[in-house]
GROMACS .gro file of C-alpha atoms in nm:
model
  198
    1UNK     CA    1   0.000   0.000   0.000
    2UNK     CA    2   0.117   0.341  -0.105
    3UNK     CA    3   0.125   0.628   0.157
    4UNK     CA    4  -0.183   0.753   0.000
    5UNK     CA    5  -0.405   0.438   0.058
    6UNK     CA    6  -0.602   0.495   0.372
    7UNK     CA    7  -0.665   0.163   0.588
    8UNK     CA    8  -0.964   0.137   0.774
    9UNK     CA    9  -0.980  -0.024   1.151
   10UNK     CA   10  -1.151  -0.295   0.976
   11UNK     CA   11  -0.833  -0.369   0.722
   12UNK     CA   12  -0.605  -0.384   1.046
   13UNK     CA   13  -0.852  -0.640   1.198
   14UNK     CA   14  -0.875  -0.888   0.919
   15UNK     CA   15  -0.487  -0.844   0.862
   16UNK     CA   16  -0.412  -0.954   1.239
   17UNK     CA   17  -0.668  -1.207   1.262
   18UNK     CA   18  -0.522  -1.354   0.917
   19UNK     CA   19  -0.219  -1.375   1.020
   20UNK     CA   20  -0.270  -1.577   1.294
   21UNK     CA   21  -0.525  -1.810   1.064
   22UNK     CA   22  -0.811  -1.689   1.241
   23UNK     CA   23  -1.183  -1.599   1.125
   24UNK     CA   24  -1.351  -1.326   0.947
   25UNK     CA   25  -1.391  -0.991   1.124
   26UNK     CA   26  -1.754  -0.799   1.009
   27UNK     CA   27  -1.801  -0.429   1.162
   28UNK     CA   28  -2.124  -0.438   1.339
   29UNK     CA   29  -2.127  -0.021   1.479
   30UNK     CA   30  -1.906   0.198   1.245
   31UNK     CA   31  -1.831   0.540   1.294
   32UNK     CA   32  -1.827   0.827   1.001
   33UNK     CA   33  -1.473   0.836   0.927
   34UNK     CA   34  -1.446   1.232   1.048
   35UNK     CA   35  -1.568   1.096   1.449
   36UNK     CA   36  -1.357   0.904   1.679
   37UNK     CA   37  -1.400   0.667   1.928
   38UNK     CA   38  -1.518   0.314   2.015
   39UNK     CA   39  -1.612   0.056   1.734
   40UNK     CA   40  -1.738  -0.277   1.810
   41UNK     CA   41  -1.652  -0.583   1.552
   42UNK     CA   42  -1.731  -0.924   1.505
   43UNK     CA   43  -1.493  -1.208   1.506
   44UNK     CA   44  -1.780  -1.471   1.405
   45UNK     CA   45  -2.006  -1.486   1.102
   46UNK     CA   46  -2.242  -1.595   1.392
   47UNK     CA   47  -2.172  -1.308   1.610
   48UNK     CA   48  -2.218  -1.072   1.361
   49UNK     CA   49  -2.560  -1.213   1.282
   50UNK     CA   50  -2.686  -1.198   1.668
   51UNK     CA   51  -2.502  -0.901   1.704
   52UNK     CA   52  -2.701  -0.724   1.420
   53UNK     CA   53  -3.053  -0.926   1.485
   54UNK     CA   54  -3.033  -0.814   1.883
   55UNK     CA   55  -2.867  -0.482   1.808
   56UNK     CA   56  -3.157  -0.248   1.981
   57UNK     CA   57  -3.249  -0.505   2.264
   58UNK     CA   58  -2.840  -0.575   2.346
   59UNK     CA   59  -2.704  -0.173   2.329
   60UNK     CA   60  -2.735  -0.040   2.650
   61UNK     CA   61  -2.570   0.330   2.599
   62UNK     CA   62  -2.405   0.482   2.285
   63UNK     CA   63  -2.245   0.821   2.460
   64UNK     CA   64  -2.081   1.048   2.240
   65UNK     CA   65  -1.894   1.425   2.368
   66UNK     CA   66  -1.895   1.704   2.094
   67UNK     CA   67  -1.783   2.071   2.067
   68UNK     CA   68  -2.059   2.279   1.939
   69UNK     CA   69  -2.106   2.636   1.863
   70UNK     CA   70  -2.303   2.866   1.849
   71UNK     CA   71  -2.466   3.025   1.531
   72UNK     CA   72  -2.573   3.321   1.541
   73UNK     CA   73  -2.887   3.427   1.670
   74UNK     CA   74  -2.917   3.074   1.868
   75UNK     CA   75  -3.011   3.059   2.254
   76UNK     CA   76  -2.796   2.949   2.477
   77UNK     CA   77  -2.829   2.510   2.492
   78UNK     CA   78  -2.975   2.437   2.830
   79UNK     CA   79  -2.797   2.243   3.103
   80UNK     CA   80  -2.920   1.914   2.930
   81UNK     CA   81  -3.226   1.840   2.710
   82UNK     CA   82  -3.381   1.625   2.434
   83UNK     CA   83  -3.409   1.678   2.111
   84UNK     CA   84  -3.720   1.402   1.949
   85UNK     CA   85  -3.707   1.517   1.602
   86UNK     CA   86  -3.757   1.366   1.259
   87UNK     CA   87  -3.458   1.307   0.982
   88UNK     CA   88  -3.516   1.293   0.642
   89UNK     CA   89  -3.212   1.228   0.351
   90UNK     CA   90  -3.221   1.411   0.035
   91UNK     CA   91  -3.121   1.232  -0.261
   92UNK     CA   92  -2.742   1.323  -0.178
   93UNK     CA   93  -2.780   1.123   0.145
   94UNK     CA   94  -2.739   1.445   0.353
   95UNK     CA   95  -2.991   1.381   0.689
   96UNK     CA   96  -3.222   1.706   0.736
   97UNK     CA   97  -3.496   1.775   0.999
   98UNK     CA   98  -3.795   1.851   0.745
   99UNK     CA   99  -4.021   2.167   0.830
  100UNK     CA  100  -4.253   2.339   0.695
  101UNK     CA  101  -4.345   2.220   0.364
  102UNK     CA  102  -4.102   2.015   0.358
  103UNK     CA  103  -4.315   1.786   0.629
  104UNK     CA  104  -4.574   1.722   0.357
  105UNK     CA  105  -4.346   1.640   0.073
  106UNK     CA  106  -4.106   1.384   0.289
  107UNK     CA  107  -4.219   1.038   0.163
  108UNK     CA  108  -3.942   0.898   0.476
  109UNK     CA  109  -3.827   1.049   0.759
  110UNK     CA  110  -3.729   0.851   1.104
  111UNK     CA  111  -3.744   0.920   1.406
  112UNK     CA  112  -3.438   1.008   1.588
  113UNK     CA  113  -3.403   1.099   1.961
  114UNK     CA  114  -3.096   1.256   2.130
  115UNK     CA  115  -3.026   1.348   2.477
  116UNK     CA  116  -2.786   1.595   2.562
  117UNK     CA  117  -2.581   1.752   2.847
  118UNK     CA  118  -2.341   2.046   2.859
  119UNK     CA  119  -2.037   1.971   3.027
  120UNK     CA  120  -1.857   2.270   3.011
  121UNK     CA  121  -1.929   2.607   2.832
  122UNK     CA  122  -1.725   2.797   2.690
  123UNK     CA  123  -1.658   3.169   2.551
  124UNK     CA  124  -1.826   3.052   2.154
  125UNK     CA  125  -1.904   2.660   2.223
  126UNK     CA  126  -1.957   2.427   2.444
  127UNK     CA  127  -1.841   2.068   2.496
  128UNK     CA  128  -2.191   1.847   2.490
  129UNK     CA  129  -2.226   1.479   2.634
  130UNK     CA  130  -2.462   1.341   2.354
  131UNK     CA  131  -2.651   0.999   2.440
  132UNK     CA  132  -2.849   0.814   2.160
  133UNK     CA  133  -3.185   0.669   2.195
  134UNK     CA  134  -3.219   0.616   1.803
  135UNK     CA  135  -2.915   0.573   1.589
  136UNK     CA  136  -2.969   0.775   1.267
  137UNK     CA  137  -2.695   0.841   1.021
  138UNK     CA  138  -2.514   1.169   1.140
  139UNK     CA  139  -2.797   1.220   1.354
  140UNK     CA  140  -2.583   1.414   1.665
  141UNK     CA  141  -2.480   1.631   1.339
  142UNK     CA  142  -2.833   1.689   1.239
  143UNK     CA  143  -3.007   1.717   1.541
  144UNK     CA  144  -2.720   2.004   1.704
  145UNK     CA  145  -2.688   2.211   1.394
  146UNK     CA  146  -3.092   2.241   1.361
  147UNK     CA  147  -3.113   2.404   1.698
  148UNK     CA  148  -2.839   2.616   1.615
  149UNK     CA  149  -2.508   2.426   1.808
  150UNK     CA  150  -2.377   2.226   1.544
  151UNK     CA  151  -2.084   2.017   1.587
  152UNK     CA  152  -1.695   2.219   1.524
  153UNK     CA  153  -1.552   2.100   1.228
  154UNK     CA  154  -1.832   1.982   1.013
  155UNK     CA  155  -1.792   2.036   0.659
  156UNK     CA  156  -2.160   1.893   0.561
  157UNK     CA  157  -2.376   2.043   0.878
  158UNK     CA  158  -2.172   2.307   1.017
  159UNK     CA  159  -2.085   2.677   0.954
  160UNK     CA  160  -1.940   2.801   0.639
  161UNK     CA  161  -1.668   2.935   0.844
  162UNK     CA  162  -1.301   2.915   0.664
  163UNK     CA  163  -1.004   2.837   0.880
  164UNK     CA  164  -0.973   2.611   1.213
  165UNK     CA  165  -1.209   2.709   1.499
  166UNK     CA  166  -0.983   2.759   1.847
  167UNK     CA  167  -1.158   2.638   2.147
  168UNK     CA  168  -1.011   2.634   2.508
  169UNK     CA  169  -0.948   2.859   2.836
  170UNK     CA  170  -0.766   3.102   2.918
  171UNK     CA  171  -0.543   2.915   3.104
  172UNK     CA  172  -0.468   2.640   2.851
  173UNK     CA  173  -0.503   2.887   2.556
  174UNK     CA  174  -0.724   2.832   2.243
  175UNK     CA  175  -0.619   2.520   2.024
  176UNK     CA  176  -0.738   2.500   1.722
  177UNK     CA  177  -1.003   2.209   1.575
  178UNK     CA  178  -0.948   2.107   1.208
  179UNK     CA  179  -1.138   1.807   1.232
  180UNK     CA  180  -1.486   1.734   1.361
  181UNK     CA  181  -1.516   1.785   1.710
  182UNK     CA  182  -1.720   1.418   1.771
  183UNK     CA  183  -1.578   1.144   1.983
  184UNK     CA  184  -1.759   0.804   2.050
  185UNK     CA  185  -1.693   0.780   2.418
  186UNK     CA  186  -1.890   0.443   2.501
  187UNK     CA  187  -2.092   0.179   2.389
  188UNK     CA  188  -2.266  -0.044   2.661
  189UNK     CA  189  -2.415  -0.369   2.589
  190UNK     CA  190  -2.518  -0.746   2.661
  191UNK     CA  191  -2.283  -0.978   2.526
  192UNK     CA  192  -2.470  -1.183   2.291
  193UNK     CA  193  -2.348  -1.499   2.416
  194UNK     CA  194  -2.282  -1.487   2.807
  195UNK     CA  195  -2.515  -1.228   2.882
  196UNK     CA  196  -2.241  -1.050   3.091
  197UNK     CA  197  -2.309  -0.616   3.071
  198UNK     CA  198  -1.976  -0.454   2.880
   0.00000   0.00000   0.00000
């Protein structure tokens, strides 16, 4: 591989798990490759497939932390909240909360539920603990930058702001973000064979 090819966790995986003439590995919760954090894979065709069957019973907690801003004219986020609204992809697979007109013209829209908590605030964002009930595609991205917060760094949902954002304190001085700002922190669940609580 060249030093442009990007490798996924998932090429990694299978490479290790080759090597040692081991099974197939299957990603069974991916991540947007812009957000960090916790995966979870399959080493089993048969985990995968009770893995993926059980998937809303078996997850527990997906927690994710974010830096959002603040656009301009938005109120301040609240200590914590929820935000139960529907998302709806255009035909460029960029999720939208439809309103308006839009409500009658949206053959397909799901639900998607996400609770949040500010755990710090800062001078022009605020790092947000994001838990999901539903698990849309972007749908932390979606649901922020509709009520005006939306995540620091993203190209598709945030502000068309040029040049890094710095967040930070005074005392650590402002660092700048030139990424998106959205960490998987944890992922709870039932193992799907012993039942113990990970």
């Amino acid at each position: 591989a060249g030093p442009l090819t990007q490798r996924t966790v998932l090429d990694a995986l299978e490479e290790r798990y080759r090597s040692r003439g081991k099974r197939r590995v299957t990603a069974v919760h991916r991540l947007d490759r812009e957000t960090s954090g916790v995966m979870m894979f399959a080493c089993s065709a048969a985990a995968a497939g009770k893995i993926m069957d059980e998937w809303q019973e078996m997850v527990n907690e997906r927690r994710y932390r974010c830096v959002c801003l603040r656009s301009p004219g938005a109120r301040d986020l609240e200590d914590e909240g929820t935000i139960d609204l529907p998302i709806a992809y255009n035909k460029h697979d960029v999720g939208f909360v439809p309103t308006g007109k839009d409500v009658d013209s949206i053959k397909v829209s799901e639900r998607a539920v996400t609770r949040y908590r500010v755990v710090e605030r800062g001078a022009e964002c605020d790092l947000v603990e994001c838990d999901l009930e539903t698990g849309r595609k972007n749908q932390i991205r979606v649901n922020m930058a509709h009520i005006g917060h939306p995540v620091a760094g993203d190209p598709v949902y945030g502000p068309a702001k040029a040049g890094p954002i710095k967040v930070g304190s005074a005392e650590a001085g402002p660092a700048p973000i030139d990424r998106l700002a959205l960490h998987a922190r944890a992922l709870a669940f039932i193992h799907p064979f012993t039942g113990e609580e990970m």
